[in-house]
CSV table of C-alpha atoms in Angstrom, one decimal:
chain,number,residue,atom,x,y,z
A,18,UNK,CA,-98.1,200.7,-187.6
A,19,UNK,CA,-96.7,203.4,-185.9
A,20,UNK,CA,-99.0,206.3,-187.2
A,21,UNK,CA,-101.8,204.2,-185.8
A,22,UNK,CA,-100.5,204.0,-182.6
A,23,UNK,CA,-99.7,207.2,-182.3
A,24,UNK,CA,-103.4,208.2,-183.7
A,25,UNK,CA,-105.0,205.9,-180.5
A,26,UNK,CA,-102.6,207.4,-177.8
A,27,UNK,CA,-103.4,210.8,-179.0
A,28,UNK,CA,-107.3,209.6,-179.1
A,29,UNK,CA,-106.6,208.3,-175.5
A,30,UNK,CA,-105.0,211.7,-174.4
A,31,UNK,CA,-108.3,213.6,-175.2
A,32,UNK,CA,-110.4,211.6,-173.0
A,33,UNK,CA,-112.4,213.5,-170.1
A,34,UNK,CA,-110.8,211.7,-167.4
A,35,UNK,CA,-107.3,211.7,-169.0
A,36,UNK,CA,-107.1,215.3,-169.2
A,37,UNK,CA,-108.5,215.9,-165.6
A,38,UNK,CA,-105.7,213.5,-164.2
A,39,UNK,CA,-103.4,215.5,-166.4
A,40,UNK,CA,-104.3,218.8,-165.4
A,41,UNK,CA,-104.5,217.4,-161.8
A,42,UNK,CA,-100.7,216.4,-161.8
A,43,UNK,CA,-99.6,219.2,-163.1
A,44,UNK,CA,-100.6,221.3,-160.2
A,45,UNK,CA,-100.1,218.5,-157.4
A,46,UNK,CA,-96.7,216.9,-156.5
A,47,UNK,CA,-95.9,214.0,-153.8
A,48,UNK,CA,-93.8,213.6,-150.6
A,49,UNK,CA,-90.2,213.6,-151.6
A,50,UNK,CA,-90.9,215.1,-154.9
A,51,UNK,CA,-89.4,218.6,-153.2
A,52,UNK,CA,-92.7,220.5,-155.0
A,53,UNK,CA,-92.0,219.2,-158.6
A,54,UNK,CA,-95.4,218.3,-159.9
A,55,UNK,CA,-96.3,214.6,-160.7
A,56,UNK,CA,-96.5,215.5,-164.4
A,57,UNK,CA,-93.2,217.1,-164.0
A,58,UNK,CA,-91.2,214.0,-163.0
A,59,UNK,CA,-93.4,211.8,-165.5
A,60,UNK,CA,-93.0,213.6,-169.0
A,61,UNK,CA,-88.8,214.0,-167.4
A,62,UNK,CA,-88.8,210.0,-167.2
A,63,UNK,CA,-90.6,209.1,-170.1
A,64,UNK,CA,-88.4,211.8,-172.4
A,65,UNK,CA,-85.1,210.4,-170.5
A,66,UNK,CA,-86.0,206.8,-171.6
A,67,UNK,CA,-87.0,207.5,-175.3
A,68,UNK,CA,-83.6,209.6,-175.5
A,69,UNK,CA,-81.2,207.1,-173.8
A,70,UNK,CA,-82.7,204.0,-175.2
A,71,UNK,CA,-84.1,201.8,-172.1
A,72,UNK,CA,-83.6,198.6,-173.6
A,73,UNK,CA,-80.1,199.3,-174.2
A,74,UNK,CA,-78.9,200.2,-170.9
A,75,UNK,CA,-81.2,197.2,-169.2
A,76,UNK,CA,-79.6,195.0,-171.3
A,77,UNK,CA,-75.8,196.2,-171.0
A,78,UNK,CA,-76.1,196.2,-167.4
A,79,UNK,CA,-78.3,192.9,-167.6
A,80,UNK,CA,-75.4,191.2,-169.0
A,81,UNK,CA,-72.6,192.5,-166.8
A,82,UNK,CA,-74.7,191.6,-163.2
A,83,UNK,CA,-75.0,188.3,-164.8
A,84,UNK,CA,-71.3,187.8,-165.5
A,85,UNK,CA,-71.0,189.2,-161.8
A,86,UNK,CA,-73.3,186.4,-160.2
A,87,UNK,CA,-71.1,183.3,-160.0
A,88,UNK,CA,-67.9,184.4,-159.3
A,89,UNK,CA,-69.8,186.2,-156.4
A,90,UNK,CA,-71.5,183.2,-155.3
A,91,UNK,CA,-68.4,181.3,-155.6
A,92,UNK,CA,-66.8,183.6,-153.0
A,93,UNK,CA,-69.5,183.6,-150.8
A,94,UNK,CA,-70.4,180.1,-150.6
A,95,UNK,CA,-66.7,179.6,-150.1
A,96,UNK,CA,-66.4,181.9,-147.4
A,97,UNK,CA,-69.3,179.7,-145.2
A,98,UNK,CA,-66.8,177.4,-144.9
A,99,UNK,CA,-65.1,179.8,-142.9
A,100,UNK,CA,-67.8,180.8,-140.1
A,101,UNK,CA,-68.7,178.8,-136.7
A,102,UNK,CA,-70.9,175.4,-138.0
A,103,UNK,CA,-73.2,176.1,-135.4
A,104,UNK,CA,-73.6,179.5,-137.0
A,105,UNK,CA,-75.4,177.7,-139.9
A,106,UNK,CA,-74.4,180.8,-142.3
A,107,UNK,CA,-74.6,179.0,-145.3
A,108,UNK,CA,-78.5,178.0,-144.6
A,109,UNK,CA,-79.2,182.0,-143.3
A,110,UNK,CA,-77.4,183.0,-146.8
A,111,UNK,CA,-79.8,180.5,-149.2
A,112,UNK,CA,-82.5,182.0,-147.6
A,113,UNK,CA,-81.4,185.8,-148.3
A,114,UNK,CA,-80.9,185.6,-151.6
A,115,UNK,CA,-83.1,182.9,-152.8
A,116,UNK,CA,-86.0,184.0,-151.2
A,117,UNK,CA,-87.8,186.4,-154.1
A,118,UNK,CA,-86.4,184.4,-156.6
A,119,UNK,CA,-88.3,182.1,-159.2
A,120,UNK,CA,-88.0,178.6,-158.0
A,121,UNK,CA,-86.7,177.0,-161.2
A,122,UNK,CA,-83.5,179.6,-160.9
A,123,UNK,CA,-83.4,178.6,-157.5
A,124,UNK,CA,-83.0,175.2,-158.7
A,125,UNK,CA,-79.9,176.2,-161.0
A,126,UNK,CA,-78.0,177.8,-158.5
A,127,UNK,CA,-78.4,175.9,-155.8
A,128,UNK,CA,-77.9,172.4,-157.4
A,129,UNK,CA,-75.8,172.8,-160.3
A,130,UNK,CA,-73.9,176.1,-158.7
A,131,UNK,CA,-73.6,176.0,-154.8
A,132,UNK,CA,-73.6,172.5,-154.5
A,133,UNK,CA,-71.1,171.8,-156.9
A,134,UNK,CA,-68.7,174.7,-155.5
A,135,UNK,CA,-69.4,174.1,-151.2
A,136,UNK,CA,-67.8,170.5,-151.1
A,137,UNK,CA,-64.4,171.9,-152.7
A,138,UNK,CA,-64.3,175.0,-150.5
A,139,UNK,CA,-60.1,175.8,-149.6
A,140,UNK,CA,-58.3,179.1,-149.6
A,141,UNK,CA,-57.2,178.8,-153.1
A,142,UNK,CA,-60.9,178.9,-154.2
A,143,UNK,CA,-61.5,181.3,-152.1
A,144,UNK,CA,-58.7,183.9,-153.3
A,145,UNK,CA,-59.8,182.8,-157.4
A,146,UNK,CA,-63.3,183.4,-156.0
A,147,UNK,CA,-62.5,186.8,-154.5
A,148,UNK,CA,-60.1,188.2,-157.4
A,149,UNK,CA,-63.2,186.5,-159.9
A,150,UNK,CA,-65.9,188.5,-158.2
A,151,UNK,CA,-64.2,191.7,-157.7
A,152,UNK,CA,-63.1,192.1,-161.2
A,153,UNK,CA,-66.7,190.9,-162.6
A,154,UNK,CA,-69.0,192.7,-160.1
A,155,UNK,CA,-67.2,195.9,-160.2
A,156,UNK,CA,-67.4,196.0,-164.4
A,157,UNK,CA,-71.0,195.2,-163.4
A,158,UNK,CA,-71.3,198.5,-161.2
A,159,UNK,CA,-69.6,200.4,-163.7
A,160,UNK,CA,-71.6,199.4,-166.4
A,161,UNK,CA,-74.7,200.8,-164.0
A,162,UNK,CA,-72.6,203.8,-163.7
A,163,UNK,CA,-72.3,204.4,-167.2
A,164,UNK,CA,-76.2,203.8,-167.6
A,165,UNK,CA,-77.1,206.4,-164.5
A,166,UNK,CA,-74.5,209.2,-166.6
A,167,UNK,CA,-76.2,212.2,-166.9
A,168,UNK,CA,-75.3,215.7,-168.6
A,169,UNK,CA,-77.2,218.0,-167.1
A,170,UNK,CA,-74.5,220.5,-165.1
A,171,UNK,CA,-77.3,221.3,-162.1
A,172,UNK,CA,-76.7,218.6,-160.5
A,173,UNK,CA,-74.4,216.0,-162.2
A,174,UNK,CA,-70.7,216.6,-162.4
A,175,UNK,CA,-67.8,214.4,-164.2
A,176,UNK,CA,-66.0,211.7,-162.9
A,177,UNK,CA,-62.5,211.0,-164.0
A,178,UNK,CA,-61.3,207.3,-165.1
A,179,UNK,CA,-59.6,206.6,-161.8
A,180,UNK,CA,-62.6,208.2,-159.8
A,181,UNK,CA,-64.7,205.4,-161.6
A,182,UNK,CA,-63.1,202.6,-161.3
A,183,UNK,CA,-62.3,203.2,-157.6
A,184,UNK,CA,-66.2,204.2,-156.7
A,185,UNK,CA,-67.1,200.6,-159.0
A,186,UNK,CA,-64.7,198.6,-156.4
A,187,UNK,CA,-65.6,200.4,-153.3
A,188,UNK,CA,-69.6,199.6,-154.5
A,189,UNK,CA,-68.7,196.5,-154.6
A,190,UNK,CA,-66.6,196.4,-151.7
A,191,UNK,CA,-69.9,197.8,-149.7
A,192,UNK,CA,-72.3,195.6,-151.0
A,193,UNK,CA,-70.5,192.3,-150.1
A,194,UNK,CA,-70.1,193.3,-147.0
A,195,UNK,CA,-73.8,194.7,-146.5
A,196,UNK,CA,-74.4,191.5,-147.8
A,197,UNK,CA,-72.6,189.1,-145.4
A,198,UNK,CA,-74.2,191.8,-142.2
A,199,UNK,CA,-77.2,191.2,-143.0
A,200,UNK,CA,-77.0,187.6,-142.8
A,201,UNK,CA,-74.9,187.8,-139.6
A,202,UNK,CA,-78.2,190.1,-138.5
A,203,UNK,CA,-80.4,187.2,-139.7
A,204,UNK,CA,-78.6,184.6,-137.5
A,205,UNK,CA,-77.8,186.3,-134.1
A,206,UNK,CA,-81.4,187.8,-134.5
A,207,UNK,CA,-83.2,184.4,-135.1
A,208,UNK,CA,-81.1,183.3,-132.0
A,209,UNK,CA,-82.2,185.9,-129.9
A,210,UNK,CA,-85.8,185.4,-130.4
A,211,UNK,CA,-85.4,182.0,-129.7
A,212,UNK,CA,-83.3,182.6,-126.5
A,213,UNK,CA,-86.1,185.6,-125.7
A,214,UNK,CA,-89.3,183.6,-126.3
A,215,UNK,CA,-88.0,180.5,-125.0
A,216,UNK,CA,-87.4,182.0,-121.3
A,217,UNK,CA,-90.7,183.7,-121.7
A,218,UNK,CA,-92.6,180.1,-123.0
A,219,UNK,CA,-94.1,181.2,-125.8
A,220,UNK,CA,-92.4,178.7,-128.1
A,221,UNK,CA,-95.3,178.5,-130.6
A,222,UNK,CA,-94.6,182.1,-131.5
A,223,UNK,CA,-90.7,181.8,-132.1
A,224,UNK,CA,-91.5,180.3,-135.8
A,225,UNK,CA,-93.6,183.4,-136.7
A,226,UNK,CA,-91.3,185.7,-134.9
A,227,UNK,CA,-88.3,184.4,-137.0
A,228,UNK,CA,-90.5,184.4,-139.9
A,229,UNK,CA,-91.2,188.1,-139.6
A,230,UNK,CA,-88.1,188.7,-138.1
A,231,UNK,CA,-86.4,187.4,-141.9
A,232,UNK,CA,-88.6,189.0,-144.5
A,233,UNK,CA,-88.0,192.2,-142.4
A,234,UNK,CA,-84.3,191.9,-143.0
A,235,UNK,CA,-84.6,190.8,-146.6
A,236,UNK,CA,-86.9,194.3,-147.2
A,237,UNK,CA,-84.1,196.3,-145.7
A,238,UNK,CA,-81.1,194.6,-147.4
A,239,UNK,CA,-83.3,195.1,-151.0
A,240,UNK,CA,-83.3,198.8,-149.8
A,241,UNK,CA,-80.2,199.1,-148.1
A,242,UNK,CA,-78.3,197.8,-151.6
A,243,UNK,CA,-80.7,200.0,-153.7
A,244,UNK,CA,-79.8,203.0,-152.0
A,245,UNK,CA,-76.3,202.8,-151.9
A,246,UNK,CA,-76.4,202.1,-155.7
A,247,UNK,CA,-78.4,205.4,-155.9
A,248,UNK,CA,-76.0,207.0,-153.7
A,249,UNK,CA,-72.8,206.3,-155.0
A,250,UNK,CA,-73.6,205.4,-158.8
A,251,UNK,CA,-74.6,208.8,-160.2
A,252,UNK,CA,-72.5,211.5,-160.0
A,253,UNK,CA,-74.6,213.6,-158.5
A,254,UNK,CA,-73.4,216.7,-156.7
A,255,UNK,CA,-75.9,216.3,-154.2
A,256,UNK,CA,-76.7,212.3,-153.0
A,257,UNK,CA,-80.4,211.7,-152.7
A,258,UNK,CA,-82.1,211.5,-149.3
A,259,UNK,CA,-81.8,208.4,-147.5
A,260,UNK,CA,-85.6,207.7,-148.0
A,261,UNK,CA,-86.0,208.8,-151.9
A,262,UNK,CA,-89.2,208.1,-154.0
A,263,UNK,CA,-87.2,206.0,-156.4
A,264,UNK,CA,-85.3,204.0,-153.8
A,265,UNK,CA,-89.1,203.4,-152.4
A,266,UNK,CA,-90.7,202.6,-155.5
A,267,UNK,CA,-87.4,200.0,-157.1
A,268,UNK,CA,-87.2,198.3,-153.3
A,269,UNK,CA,-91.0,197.3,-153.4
A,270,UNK,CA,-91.2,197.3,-158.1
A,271,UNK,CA,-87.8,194.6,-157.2
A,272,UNK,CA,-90.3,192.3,-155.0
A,273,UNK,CA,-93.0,192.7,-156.0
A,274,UNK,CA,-92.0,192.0,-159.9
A,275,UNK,CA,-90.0,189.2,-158.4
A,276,UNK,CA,-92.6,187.0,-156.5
A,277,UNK,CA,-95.1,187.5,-159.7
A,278,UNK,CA,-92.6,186.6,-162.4
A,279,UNK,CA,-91.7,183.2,-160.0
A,280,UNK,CA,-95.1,182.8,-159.4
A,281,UNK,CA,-95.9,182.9,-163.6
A,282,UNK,CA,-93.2,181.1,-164.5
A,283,UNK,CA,-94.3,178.2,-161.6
A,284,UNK,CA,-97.5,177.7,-162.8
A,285,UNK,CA,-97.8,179.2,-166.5
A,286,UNK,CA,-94.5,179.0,-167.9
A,287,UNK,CA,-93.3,176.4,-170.5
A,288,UNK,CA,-89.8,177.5,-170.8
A,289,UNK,CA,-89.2,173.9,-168.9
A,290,UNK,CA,-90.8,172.4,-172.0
A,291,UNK,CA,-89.5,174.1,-174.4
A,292,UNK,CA,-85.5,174.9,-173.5
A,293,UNK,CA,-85.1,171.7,-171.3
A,294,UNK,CA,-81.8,171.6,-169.0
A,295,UNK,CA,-81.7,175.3,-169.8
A,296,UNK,CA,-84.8,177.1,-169.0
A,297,UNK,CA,-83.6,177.5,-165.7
A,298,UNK,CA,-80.5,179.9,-166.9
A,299,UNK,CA,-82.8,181.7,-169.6
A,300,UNK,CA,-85.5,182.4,-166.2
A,301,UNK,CA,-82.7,183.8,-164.4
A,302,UNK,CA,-81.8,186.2,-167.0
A,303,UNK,CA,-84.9,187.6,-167.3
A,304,UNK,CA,-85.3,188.0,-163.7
A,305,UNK,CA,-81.8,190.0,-163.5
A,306,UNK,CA,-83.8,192.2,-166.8
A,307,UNK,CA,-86.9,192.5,-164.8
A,308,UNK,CA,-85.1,193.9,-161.8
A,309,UNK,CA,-82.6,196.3,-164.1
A,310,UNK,CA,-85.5,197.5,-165.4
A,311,UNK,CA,-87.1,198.1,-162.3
A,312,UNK,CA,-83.7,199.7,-161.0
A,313,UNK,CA,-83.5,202.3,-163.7
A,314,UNK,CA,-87.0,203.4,-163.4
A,315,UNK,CA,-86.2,204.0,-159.9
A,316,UNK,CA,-82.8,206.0,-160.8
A,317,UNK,CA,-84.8,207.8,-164.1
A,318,UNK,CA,-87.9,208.7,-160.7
A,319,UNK,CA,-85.2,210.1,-158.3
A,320,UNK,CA,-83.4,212.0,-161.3
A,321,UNK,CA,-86.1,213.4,-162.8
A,322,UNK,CA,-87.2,215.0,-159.4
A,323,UNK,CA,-83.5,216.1,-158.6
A,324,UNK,CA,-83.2,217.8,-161.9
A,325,UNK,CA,-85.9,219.5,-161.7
A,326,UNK,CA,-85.2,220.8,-158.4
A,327,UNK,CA,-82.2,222.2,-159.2
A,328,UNK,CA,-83.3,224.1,-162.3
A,329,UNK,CA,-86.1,225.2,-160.5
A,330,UNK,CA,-83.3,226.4,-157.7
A,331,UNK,CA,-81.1,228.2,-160.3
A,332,UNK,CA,-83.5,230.0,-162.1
A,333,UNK,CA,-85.0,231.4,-158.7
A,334,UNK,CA,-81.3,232.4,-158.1
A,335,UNK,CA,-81.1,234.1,-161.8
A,336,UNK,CA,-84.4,236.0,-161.1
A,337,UNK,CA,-83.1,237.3,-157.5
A,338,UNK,CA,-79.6,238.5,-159.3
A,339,UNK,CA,-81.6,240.2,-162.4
């Protein structure tokens, strides 16, 4: 089975119009590529996955973000009980986080999650909660550490033991609190407009304003957390830009991939049928998968260009000396 698929892929290779889009990449590249050619980057990311396995880290990493997830939410959604009622933070947070999700996982961790864990909120919760997520989340960034390692000396280095475990808490550290600002952001913002178009009387446009006013946020936290997983996960010796292809493409693969699979899975799926009472946990797995896989591709795009680069760099510097 494998010979024959090989035989049709190499059949598909020597059609006319493959070979002028492959000829074509090889001598064009993209903004942010830093003049490595689109064929390049591609044959870097596809030899990348078939050496490090992609299923393997996606699932690894699958399975520690999902470990991560409640003893997160049950810090978060006890720390609402902490904030101004009038605030309405635990409303602004539901709507951050469930917002791209598939509604049947929405279901599970609003009604047999959240709501079971809100009416019980203390301090004691909160400190299990907090010791919980921080020991979870951070094996979880470590895990995506271990699954961004790379061995090429241009432009990774080592990290030492202590190095990883205190970059995997201070990850952790930073997206909680990006987290919790951006739904600060979302409040005091959705106030303002209100308080803005209000004195100008244009009340009819405060719903859309607010509207737009939210998905904009919930783009930007997608990329914000993205990025600083780029940033500080690798051990790169040089960070990627700010505004990297791969941060780009995982921020709108993340959404997009997220508002089809809840959109199959409300109106094709049968996993309801089939699983019962626990469809809703298997349909939040394979979310988390869908978006891991979506997150490597985007590391495997932006390390594929970055490697490149800097061989590209040192064998201009080898020339010069010779």
């Amino acid at each position: 089975m494998k010979n024959k698929w090989n035989e049709w892929w190499n059949k598909f290779l020597q059609w006319p119009i493959i070979v002028n889009i492959v000829i074509w990449s090889q001598n064009h590249s993209l903004p942010g590529f830093h003049d490595v050619s689109i064929y390049t980057t591609l044959t870097f990311i596809r030899n990348e996955l078939n050496k490090n396995d992609l299923n393997t880290r996606a699932s690894a990493m699958s399975y520690s973000f999902f470990l991560a997830l409640f003893p997160s939410l049950i810090f978060l959604f006890t720390l609402t009980a902490y904030f101004p009622k009038s605030w309405d933070f635990y409303t602004a947070m539901e709507n951050s986080i469930i917002s791209v999700m598939p509604d049947r996982a929405q279901d599970y961790i609003w009604k047999d999650i959240v709501s079971t864990i809100r009416p019980k909120a203390k301090s004691g919760l909160l400190s299990i909660g907090f010791i919980l997520a921080l020991v979870f989340a951070s094996n979880g960034m470590l895990t995506m550490m271990k699954g961004f390692d790379k061995t090429y000396k241009s432009s990774f280095r080592k990290r030492s033991w202590t190095q990883k475990q205190l970059i995997a808490i201070l990850l952790t550290f930073l997206l909680g609190i990006l987290l919790i600002f951006s739904v600060l952001i979302l409040i005091l913002g959705g106030q303002i407009f209100k308080w803005i178009f209000g004195i100008l009387h244009l009340s009819k446009l405060t719903v859309i304003a607010v509207k737009f006013f939210q998905y904009l946020i919930i783009i930007l936290l997608f990329y914000s957390v993205i990025e600083l997983m780029y940033r500080l996960a690798p051990a790169l010796k040089k960070p990627f830009s700010f505004f990297s292809p791969g941060t780009i493409f995982a921020t709108i693969g993340s959404i997009i991939t997220s508002v089809l699979f809840g959109y199959f899975v409300d109106h094709f799926s049968t996993y309801h049928k089939v699983y019962g009472a626990i469809s809703a946990l298997i349909i939040t797995l394979i979310w988390i998968r869908l978006n891991v896989l979506i997150l490597i591709l985007g590391f495997e795009l932006n390390a594929g260009i970055i490697i490149n680069r800097d061989i590209r760099q040192l064998a201009l510097i080898q020339d010069e000396e010779d």
